[in-house]
Coordinates of C-alpha atoms in Angstrom, one line a residue:
K1 CA -10.5 47.7 48.7
S2 CA -10.9 47.2 52.4
A3 CA -11.0 44.0 54.5
S4 CA -13.9 43.2 56.9
N5 CA -14.5 39.9 58.6
G6 CA -12.5 38.0 56.1
A7 CA -14.5 39.3 53.1
I8 CA -13.4 41.4 50.3
T9 CA -15.3 44.6 49.8
K10 CA -14.7 46.4 46.4
T11 CA -15.2 50.2 46.7
G12 CA -16.0 52.3 43.8
P13 CA -18.9 52.5 41.3
G14 CA -21.6 50.0 42.2
N15 CA -19.9 49.3 45.6
E16 CA -19.8 45.6 44.8
S17 CA -19.3 43.3 47.8
L18 CA -18.4 39.7 47.1
G19 CA -18.6 36.9 49.7
C20 CA -15.5 34.9 48.6
P21 CA -12.3 35.6 50.5
G22 CA -9.2 36.9 48.7
S23 CA -8.4 36.0 45.1
C24 CA -11.5 33.9 44.7
D25 CA -13.7 37.0 44.2
E26 CA -11.3 38.4 41.7
L27 CA -11.4 35.2 39.7
V28 CA -15.2 35.3 39.6
V29 CA -15.1 38.9 38.4
A30 CA -12.6 38.0 35.7
L31 CA -14.7 35.1 34.5
R32 CA -17.8 37.3 34.3
R33 CA -15.9 39.8 32.2
Y34 CA -14.6 37.2 29.7
P35 CA -17.4 34.7 29.2
R36 CA -16.5 31.1 28.2
R37 CA -16.4 30.5 24.5
I38 CA -17.7 27.1 23.5
P39 CA -15.6 25.8 20.6
A40 CA -17.3 24.9 17.4
P41 CA -17.9 21.2 16.9
C42 CA -15.0 19.4 15.2
A43 CA -15.6 18.2 11.6
P44 CA -15.6 14.4 11.2
C45 CA -12.2 12.9 10.9
A46 CA -11.3 12.4 7.2
P47 CA -9.1 9.5 5.9
S48 CA -5.4 10.1 5.3
A49 CA -4.8 12.5 2.6
A50 CA -2.2 10.2 1.2
Y51 CA -4.8 7.7 0.0
A52 CA -8.0 7.7 -2.0
M53 CA -10.9 6.0 -0.4
E54 CA -10.8 3.1 -2.7
E55 CA -7.1 2.5 -1.8
L56 CA -8.1 2.2 1.9
E57 CA -10.6 -0.6 1.2
A58 CA -9.6 -4.1 2.1
P59 CA -7.0 -5.5 1.9
G60 CA -5.7 -1.9 2.2
P61 CA -2.3 -0.3 1.4
G62 CA -0.1 -2.4 3.6
T63 CA 1.8 -4.2 0.8
Y64 CA 2.3 -0.8 -1.0
E65 CA 3.8 0.7 2.2
R66 CA 6.1 -2.3 2.8
L67 CA 7.2 -2.1 -0.8
V68 CA 8.0 1.6 -0.6
A69 CA 10.0 0.9 2.6
L70 CA 12.0 -1.8 0.7
L71 CA 12.8 0.6 -2.1
L72 CA 14.2 3.3 0.2
G73 CA 17.4 4.6 -1.4
K74 CA 16.8 2.8 -4.7
D75 CA 16.5 4.4 -8.1
Y76 CA 12.9 4.2 -9.4
A77 CA 10.0 6.2 -10.6
S78 CA 6.5 6.2 -9.3
M79 CA 3.1 7.4 -10.5
S80 CA -0.4 7.7 -9.2
H81 CA -3.3 7.2 -11.7
G82 CA -6.8 6.0 -12.2
A83 CA -7.5 2.4 -11.1
C84 CA -6.5 -0.3 -13.6
R85 CA -6.8 -4.0 -13.4
T86 CA -5.5 -5.3 -16.8
S87 CA -2.0 -4.9 -18.3
E88 CA -3.6 -3.0 -21.2
D89 CA -5.2 -0.5 -18.9
A90 CA -1.9 0.0 -17.1
V91 CA 0.0 0.8 -20.4
R92 CA -2.6 3.4 -21.3
V93 CA -2.5 5.2 -17.9
R94 CA 1.3 5.2 -17.7
L95 CA 1.7 6.7 -21.2
A96 CA -1.0 9.3 -20.4
G97 CA 0.9 10.1 -17.2
G98 CA 4.0 11.0 -19.2
W99 CA 6.2 7.8 -19.0
Q100 CA 8.1 7.1 -22.2
D101 CA 8.6 3.8 -24.0
V102 CA 6.0 2.0 -22.0
T103 CA 4.9 -1.1 -23.8
L104 CA 2.9 -4.3 -22.9
H105 CA 6.3 -6.2 -22.9
S106 CA 7.7 -3.8 -20.3
G107 CA 5.0 -4.7 -17.8
A108 CA 6.1 -7.2 -15.2
K109 CA 3.0 -9.4 -14.7
A110 CA 2.9 -11.2 -11.4
M111 CA 0.9 -14.4 -10.9
L112 CA 0.5 -16.1 -7.6
L113 CA 0.5 -19.8 -7.8
R114 CA 0.1 -22.7 -5.3
T115 CA 2.5 -25.5 -5.8
P116 CA 2.8 -29.0 -4.2
K117 CA 5.5 -29.0 -1.5
P118 CA 7.4 -32.3 -1.2
S119 CA 7.1 -33.2 2.5
A120 CA 5.8 -36.0 4.7
N121 CA 2.5 -34.2 4.8
P122 CA 0.8 -34.2 1.3
G123 CA -1.5 -31.4 2.5
D124 CA 1.4 -29.0 2.7
A125 CA 1.8 -26.4 0.0
Q126 CA 3.9 -23.4 -0.8
W127 CA 3.3 -20.1 -2.7
L128 CA 5.1 -19.2 -5.8
L129 CA 5.1 -15.9 -7.6
A130 CA 5.6 -16.2 -11.3
V131 CA 6.8 -13.0 -13.0
L132 CA 6.8 -12.6 -16.8
P133 CA 6.4 -9.9 -19.4
A134 CA 2.8 -8.8 -19.6
D135 CA 2.6 -9.7 -23.3
A136 CA 3.7 -13.3 -22.7
K137 CA 1.7 -16.4 -21.7
L138 CA 2.7 -18.6 -18.9
S139 CA 3.6 -22.1 -20.0
W140 CA 1.9 -24.5 -17.6
K141 CA 3.8 -27.4 -19.1
K142 CA 7.2 -25.8 -18.3
L143 CA 6.1 -24.6 -14.9
R144 CA 4.7 -27.9 -13.8
A145 CA 7.8 -29.7 -15.0
L146 CA 9.7 -27.5 -12.5
H147 CA 7.2 -27.4 -9.6
G148 CA 4.9 -30.4 -9.9
K149 CA 1.6 -31.4 -11.7
G150 CA -0.5 -30.0 -8.8
T151 CA 0.6 -26.4 -9.4
R152 CA -2.4 -24.1 -10.0
I153 CA -3.3 -20.4 -10.1
A154 CA -4.4 -18.9 -6.7
S155 CA -7.9 -17.9 -6.1
E156 CA -8.8 -14.2 -5.5
E157 CA -9.2 -15.0 -1.8
E158 CA -5.8 -16.6 -1.6
V159 CA -4.3 -13.6 -3.5
A160 CA -5.6 -11.2 -0.9
E161 CA -4.4 -13.3 2.0
V162 CA -0.9 -14.1 0.7
T163 CA 0.0 -10.8 -1.2
G164 CA -2.2 -8.4 0.7
C165 CA -3.4 -7.1 -2.7
L166 CA -6.4 -7.1 -5.0
P167 CA -6.0 -9.0 -8.3
G168 CA -4.4 -6.6 -10.8
A169 CA -2.4 -4.8 -8.1
V170 CA 0.1 -7.6 -7.2
P171 CA 3.7 -6.4 -7.6
P172 CA 6.5 -8.7 -8.7
I173 CA 8.3 -8.2 -5.3
A174 CA 7.1 -10.9 -2.9
A175 CA 9.4 -9.5 -0.2
A176 CA 6.6 -7.0 0.5
F177 CA 3.9 -9.6 1.0
P178 CA 2.5 -10.4 4.4
R179 CA 3.0 -14.2 3.6
Q180 CA 6.1 -15.8 2.3
A181 CA 6.4 -16.7 -1.4
A182 CA 9.2 -17.7 -3.7
V183 CA 9.7 -15.8 -6.9
L184 CA 10.3 -17.5 -10.4
A185 CA 10.9 -14.9 -13.1
D186 CA 11.1 -15.5 -16.8
V187 CA 14.5 -15.0 -18.5
T188 CA 13.0 -12.6 -21.0
L189 CA 12.0 -10.0 -18.4
P190 CA 13.2 -6.7 -20.0
E191 CA 15.8 -4.3 -18.7
V192 CA 13.2 -1.7 -17.6
I193 CA 10.0 -2.9 -16.0
N194 CA 6.7 -1.3 -15.0
F195 CA 4.2 -2.7 -12.5
N196 CA 1.4 -1.9 -10.2
C197 CA 2.9 -1.7 -6.7
G198 CA 0.3 -3.1 -4.3
L199 CA -2.5 -0.8 -5.4
R200 CA -4.4 -0.6 -8.7
T201 CA -3.9 3.2 -8.6
R202 CA -0.1 3.4 -8.4
S203 CA 2.7 2.2 -10.6
I204 CA 6.5 1.9 -10.3
Q205 CA 9.2 1.8 -13.1
M206 CA 12.7 0.5 -12.4
K207 CA 15.6 -1.2 -14.0
R208 CA 15.8 -5.0 -13.8
Q209 CA 19.1 -4.6 -12.0
C210 CA 17.3 -2.6 -9.3
Y211 CA 14.6 -5.2 -9.2
E212 CA 17.0 -8.1 -8.7
S213 CA 18.7 -6.1 -5.9
V214 CA 15.5 -5.9 -4.0
Q215 CA 13.9 -9.3 -4.8
P216 CA 15.8 -12.6 -4.8
A217 CA 14.4 -14.6 -7.7
T218 CA 15.1 -17.7 -9.7
F219 CA 15.1 -17.1 -13.5
A220 CA 14.0 -19.7 -15.9
D221 CA 12.1 -20.2 -19.2
I222 CA 8.5 -20.3 -18.1
I223 CA 6.6 -18.8 -21.1
E224 CA 5.1 -20.3 -24.2

């Protein structure tokens, strides 16, 4: 190469002469030798592999995630399965998934209730989660004797707002809910319980002792 008037002249085959000074011409030559490759378009972003599409539908997996965080370091078993809304469906999928000694009685059924709250404002109310064996029936007479005649079952909209769950997915652990709720559990709750854990497609099994260590609850006779 030789310099002339600030330009770089390349000698050799073709006697190319480029008008850019110094390294600029060399960069142009390099770029011509290695043409720019345009990357293939990216595939559309997929939902998180941790969840099925139906699990991401409103109200979403928030309660499930808070529950798993509460159980960090605790001794429990978990299972993913097909969606189930009823306690009978849950028994079938848990047995099919390999859990032993799963019965309707071992299911911890969680029912969200709205109860009158004694206060200066009669419009105030509080939320109560009744927890009982899935083969038992809630006694409204006993419950209302404890919490007032105005106690009623929550609507589906209220369930979603208070628990962050669809009906059939509500766990017996209100500590994972986005809204505050007290827990009233029946004294006959068995020593090992199974329940949907915020999603209709996931179950948890744990000992009652573990349950009580995670969820403060009042125990009373609330079934027929």
